[in-house]
mmCIF file of C-alpha atoms in Angstrom:
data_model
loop_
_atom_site.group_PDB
_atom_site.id
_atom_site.type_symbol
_atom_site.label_atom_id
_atom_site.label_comp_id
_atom_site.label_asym_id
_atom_site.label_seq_id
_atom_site.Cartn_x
_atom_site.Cartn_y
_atom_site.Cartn_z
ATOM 1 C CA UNK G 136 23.009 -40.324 12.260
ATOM 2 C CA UNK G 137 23.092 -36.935 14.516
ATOM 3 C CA UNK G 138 25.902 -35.533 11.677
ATOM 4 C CA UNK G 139 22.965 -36.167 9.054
ATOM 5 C CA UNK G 140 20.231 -34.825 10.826
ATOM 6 C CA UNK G 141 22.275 -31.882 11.414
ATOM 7 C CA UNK G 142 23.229 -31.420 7.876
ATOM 8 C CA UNK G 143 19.584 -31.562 7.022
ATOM 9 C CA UNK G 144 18.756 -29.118 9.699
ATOM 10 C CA UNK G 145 21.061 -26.629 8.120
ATOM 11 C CA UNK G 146 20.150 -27.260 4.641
ATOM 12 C CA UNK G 147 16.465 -26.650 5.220
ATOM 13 C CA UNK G 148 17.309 -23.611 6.820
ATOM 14 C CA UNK G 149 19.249 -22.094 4.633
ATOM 15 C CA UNK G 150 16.736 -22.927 1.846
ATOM 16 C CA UNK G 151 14.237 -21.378 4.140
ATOM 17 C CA UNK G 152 16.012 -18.355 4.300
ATOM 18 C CA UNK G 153 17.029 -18.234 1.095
ATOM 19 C CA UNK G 154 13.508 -18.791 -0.463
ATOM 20 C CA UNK G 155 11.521 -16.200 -2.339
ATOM 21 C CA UNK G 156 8.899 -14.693 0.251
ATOM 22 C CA UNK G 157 5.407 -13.993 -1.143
ATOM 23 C CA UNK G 158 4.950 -10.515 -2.277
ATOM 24 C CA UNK G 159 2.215 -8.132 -1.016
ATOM 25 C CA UNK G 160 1.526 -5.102 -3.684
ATOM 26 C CA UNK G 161 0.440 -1.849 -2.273
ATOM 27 C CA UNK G 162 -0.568 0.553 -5.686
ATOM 28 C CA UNK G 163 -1.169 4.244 -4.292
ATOM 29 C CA UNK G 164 -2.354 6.901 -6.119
ATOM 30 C CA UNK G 165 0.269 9.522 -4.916
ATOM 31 C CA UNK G 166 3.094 9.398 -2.947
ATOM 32 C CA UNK G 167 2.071 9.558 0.853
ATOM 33 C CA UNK G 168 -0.641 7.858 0.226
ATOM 34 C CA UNK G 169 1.074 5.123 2.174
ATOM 35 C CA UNK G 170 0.451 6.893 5.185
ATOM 36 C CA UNK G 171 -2.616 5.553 6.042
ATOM 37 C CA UNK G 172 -1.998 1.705 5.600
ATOM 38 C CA UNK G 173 1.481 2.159 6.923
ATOM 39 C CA UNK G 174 1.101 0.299 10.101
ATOM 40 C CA UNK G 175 -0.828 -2.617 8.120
ATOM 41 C CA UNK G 176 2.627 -2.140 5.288
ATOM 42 C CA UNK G 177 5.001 -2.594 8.372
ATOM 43 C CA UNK G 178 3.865 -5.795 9.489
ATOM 44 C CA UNK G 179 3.564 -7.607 6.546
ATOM 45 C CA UNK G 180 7.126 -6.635 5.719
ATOM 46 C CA UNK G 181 8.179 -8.614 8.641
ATOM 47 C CA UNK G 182 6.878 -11.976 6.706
ATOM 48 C CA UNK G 183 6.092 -11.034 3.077
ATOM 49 C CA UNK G 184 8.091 -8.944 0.274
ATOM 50 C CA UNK G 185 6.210 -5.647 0.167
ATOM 51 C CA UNK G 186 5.846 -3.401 -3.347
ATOM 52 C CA UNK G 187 4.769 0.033 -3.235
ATOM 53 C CA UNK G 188 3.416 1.079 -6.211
ATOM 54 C CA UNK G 189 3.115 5.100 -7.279
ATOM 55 C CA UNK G 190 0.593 5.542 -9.804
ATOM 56 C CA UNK G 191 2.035 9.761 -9.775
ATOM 57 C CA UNK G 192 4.706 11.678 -8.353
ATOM 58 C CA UNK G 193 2.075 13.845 -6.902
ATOM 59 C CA UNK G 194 3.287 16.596 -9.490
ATOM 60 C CA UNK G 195 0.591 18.888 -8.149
ATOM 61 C CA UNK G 196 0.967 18.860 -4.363
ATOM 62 C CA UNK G 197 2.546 22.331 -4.011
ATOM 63 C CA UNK G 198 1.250 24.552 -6.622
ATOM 64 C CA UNK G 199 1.706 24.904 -10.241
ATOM 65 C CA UNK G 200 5.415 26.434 -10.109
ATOM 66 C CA UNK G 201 6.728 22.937 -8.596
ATOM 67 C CA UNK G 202 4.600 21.268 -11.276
ATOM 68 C CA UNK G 203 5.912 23.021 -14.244
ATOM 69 C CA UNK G 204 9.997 23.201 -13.141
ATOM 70 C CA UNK G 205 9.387 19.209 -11.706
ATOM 71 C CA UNK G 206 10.744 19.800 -8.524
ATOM 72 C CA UNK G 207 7.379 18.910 -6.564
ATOM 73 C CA UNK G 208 7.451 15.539 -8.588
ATOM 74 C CA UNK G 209 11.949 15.546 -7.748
ATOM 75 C CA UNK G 210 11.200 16.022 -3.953
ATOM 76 C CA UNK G 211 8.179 13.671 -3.680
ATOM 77 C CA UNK G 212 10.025 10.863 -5.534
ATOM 78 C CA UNK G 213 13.075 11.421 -2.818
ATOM 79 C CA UNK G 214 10.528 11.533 0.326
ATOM 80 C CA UNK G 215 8.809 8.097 -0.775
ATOM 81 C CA UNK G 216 11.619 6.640 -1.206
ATOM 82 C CA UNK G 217 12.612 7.831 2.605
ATOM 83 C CA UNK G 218 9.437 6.007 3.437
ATOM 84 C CA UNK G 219 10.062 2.410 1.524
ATOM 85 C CA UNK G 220 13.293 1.887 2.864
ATOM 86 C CA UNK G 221 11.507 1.551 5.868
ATOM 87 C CA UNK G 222 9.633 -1.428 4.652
ATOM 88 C CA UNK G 223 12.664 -2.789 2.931
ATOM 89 C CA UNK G 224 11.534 -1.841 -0.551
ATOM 90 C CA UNK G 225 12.241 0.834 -3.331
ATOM 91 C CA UNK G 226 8.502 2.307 -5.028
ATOM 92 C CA UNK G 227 7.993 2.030 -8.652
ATOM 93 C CA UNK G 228 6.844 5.224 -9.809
ATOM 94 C CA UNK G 229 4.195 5.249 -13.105
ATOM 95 C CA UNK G 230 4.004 8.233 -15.692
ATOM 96 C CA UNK G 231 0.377 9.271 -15.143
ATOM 97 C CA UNK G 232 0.788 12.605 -13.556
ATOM 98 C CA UNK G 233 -0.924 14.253 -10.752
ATOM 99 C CA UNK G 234 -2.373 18.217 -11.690
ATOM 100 C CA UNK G 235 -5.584 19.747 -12.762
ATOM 101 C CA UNK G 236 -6.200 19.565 -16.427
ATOM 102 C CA UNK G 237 -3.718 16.525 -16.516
ATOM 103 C CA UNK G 238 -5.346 14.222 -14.092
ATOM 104 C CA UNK G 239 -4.624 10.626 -13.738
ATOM 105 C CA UNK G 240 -6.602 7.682 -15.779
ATOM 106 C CA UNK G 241 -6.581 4.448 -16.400
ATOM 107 C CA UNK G 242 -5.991 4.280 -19.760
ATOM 108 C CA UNK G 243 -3.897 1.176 -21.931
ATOM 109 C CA UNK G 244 -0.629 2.623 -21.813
ATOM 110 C CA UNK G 245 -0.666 2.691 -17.951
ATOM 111 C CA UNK G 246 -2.533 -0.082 -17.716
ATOM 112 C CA UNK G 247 -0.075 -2.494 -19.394
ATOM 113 C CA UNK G 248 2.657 -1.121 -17.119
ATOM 114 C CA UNK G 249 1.039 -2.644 -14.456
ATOM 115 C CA UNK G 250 0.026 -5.644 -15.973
ATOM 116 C CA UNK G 251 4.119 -6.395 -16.595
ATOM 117 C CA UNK G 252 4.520 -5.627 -12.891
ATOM 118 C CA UNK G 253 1.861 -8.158 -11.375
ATOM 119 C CA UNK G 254 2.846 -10.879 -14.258
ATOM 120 C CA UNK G 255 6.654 -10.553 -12.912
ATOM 121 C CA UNK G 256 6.131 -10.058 -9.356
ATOM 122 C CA UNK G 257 2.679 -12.708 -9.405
ATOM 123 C CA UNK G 258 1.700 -11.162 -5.717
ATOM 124 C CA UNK G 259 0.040 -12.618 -3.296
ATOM 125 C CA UNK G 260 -1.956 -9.876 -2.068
ATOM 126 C CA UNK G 261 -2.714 -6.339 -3.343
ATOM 127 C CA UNK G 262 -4.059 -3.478 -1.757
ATOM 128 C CA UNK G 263 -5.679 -0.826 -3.426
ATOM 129 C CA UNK G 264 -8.051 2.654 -2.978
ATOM 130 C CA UNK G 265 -11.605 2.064 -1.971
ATOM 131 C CA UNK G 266 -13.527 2.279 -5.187
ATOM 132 C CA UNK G 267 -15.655 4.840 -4.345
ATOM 133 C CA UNK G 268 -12.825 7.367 -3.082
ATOM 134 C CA UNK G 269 -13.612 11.171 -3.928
ATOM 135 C CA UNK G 270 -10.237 11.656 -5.310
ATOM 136 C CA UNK G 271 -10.433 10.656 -9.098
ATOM 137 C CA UNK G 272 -6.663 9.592 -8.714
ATOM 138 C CA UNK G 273 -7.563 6.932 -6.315
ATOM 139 C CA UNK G 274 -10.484 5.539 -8.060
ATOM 140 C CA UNK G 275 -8.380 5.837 -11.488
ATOM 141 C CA UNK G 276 -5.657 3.775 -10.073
ATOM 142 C CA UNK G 277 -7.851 1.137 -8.422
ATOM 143 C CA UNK G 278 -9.343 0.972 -12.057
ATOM 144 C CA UNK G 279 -6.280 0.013 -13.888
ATOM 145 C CA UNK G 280 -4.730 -2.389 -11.227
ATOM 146 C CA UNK G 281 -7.909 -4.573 -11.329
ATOM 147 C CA UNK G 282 -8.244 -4.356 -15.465
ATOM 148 C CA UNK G 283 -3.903 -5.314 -14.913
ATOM 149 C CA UNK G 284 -4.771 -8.202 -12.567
ATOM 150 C CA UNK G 285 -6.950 -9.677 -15.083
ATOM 151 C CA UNK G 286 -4.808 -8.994 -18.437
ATOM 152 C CA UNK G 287 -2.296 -10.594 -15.905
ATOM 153 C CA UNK G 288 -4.434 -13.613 -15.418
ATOM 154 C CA UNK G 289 -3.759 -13.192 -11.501
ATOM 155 C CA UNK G 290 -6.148 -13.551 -9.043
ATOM 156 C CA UNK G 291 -4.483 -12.503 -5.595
ATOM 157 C CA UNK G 292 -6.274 -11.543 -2.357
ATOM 158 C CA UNK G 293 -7.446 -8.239 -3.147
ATOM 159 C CA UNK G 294 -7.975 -5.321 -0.154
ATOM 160 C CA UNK G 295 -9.146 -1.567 0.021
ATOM 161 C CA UNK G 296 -7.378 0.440 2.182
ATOM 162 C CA UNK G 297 -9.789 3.433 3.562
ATOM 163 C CA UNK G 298 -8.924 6.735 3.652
ATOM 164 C CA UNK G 299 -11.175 8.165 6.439
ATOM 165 C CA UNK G 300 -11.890 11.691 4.838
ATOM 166 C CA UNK G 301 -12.375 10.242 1.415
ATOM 167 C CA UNK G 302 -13.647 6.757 1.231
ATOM 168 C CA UNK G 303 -17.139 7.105 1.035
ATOM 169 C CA UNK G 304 -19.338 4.102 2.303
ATOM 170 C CA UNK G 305 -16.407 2.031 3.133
ATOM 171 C CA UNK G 306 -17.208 -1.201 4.579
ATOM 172 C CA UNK G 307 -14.228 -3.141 6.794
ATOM 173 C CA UNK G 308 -14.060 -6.432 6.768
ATOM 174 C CA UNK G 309 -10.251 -6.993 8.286
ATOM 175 C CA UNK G 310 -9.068 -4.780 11.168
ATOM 176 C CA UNK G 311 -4.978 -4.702 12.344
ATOM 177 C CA UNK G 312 -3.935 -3.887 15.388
ATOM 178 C CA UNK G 313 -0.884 -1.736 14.625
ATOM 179 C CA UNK G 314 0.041 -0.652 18.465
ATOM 180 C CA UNK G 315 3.441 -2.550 17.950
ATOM 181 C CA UNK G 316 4.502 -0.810 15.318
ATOM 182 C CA UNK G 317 2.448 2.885 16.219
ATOM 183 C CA UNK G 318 5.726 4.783 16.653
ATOM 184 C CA UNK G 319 7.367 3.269 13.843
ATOM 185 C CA UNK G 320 4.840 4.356 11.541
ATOM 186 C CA UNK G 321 4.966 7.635 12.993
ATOM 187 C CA UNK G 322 8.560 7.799 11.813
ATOM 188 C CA UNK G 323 7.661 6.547 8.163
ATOM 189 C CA UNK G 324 4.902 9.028 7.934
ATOM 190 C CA UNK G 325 7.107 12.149 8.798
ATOM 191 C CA UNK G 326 9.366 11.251 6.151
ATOM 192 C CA UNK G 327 6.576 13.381 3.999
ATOM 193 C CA UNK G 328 7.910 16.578 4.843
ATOM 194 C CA UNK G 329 6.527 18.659 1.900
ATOM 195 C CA UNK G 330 3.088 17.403 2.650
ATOM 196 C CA UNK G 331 2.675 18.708 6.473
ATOM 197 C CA UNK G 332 3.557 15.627 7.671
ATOM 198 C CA UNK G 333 3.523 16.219 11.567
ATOM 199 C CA UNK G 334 -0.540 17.235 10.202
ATOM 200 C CA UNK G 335 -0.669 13.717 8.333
ATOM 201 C CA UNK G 336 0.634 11.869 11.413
ATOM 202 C CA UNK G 337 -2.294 13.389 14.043
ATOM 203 C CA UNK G 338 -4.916 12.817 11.165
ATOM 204 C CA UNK G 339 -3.730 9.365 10.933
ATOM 205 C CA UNK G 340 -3.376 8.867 14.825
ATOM 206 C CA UNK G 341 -6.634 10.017 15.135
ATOM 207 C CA UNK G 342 -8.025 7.386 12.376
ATOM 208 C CA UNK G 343 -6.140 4.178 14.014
ATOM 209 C CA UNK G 344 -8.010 5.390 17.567
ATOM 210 C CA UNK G 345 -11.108 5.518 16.230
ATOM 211 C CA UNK G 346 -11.193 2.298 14.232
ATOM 212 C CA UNK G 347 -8.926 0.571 17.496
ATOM 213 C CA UNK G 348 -11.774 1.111 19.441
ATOM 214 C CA UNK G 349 -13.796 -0.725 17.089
ATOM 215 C CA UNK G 350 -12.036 -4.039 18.272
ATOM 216 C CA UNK G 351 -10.684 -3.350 21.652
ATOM 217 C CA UNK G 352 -7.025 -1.980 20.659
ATOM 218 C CA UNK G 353 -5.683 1.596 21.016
ATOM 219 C CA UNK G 354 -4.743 1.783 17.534
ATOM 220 C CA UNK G 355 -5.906 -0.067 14.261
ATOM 221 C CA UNK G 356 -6.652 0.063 10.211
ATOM 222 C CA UNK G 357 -9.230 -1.516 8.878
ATOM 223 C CA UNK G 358 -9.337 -2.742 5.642
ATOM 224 C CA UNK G 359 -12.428 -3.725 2.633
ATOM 225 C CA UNK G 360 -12.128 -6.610 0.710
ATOM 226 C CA UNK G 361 -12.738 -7.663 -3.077
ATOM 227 C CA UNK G 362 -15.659 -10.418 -2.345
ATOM 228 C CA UNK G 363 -14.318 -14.310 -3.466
ATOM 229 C CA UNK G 364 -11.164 -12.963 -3.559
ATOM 230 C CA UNK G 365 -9.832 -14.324 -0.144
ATOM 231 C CA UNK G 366 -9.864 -17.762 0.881
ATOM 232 C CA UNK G 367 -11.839 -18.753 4.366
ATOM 233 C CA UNK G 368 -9.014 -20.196 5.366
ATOM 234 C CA UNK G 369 -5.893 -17.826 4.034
ATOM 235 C CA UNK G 370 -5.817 -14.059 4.209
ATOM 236 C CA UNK G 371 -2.272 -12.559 4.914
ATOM 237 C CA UNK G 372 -4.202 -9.691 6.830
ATOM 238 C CA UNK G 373 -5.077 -12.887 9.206
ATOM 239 C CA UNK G 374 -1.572 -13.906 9.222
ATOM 240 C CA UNK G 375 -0.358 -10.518 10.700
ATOM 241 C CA UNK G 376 -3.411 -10.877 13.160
ATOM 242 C CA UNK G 377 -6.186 -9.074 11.641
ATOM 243 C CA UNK G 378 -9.350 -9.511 12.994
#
């Protein structure tokens, strides 16, 4: 009797190990656009597959020259990729591209490329720009993901993330407590080199103080919400502790 109840001990756990964990989505605009939600991106990897999702290379982020020879887009790519492997995860990169004149949009073709991604991957959770971001990227990206989730026929939970200097009238409803993890994410954000990261990292520090003191922590992210689309009683925000 013992020998079988150890067998079935074993068994579970190696189907428990072995099963497919739920996967949270994160679709970004550009590459470092991570930064922000990175703490929030850290913990759920410690429970749930994590996706990052690159709507652009960020073709544009150093000037025309790096645009038009591709080697902003080439060094980006690398320097996200720096980033994921943090979280356990490689970034799928889209083809909209990132410059004036060629700005990002949700049109079909883009559109349908994440509607494959969500009907093969069927997350549990995705986190997107706040709506009403100033940068057109963000709100262009936001756009297509929720027009993808519904092609898809998917309803996940569905979050904003906020960044502070562009989401305008952003309204938190979850807020994580990322102190655990505040020097890890420190690390993942420097991994943007090309984008001043050391200047992204105080920004960000400066956020997660500001919205820690909103709930008693020294450092948090807070975190909208699509309304209906998360259960009273399961959020995986709540599952990494969120208030």
């Amino acid at each position: 009797m013992r020998l079988a109840l150890l067998l079935c001990a074993v068994v579970s756990f190696v189907l428990g190990a072995c099963a497919e964990r739920e996967k949270v989505v994160f679709v970004c605009a550009h590459p470092d656009d991570l930064a922000g939600p990175s703490g929030t991106a850290l913990l759920l990897a410690e429970k749930f597959d994590v996706k990052v999702v690159d709507f652009t290379k960020g073709e544009g982020g150093l000037g025309e020259a790096g645009y038009r020879d591709g080697t902003t887009a080439k060094l980006r790519v690398e320097e996200e990729k720096k980033a994921c492997a943090m979280l356990g995860t490689e970034p799928v990169f889209l083809n909209e591209v990132n410059f004036r004149g060629r700005e990002a949009f949700a049109g079909r073709e883009v559109t349908e490329d994440l509607r494959k991604l969500f009907a093969e991957w069927k997350p549990r959770a995705v986190i997107l720009h706040w709506p009403l971001d100033t940068h057109p990227d963000h709100v262009q990206s936001t756009a297509a993901a929720l027009h993808a989730l519904h092609l898809a026929n998917l309803k996940p939970e569905i979050y904003f993330q906020e960044q502070t200097t562009q989401s305008r009238s952003f309204q938190p409803v979850y807020y994580v407590n990322i102190g655990r993890v505040k020097e890890k994410k420190d690390k993942l954000i420097l991994n943007y080199v090309c984008q001043e990261a050391e200047a992204i990292r105080q920004r960000k520090e400066e956020d997660a103080r500001f919205r820690g003191r909103r709930i008693g922590c020294q450092f948090a992210e807070c975190f909208g919400v699509w309304e209906g689309s998360v259960p009273a009683d399961r959020s995986v925000l709540r599952e990494i502790g969120a208030r």
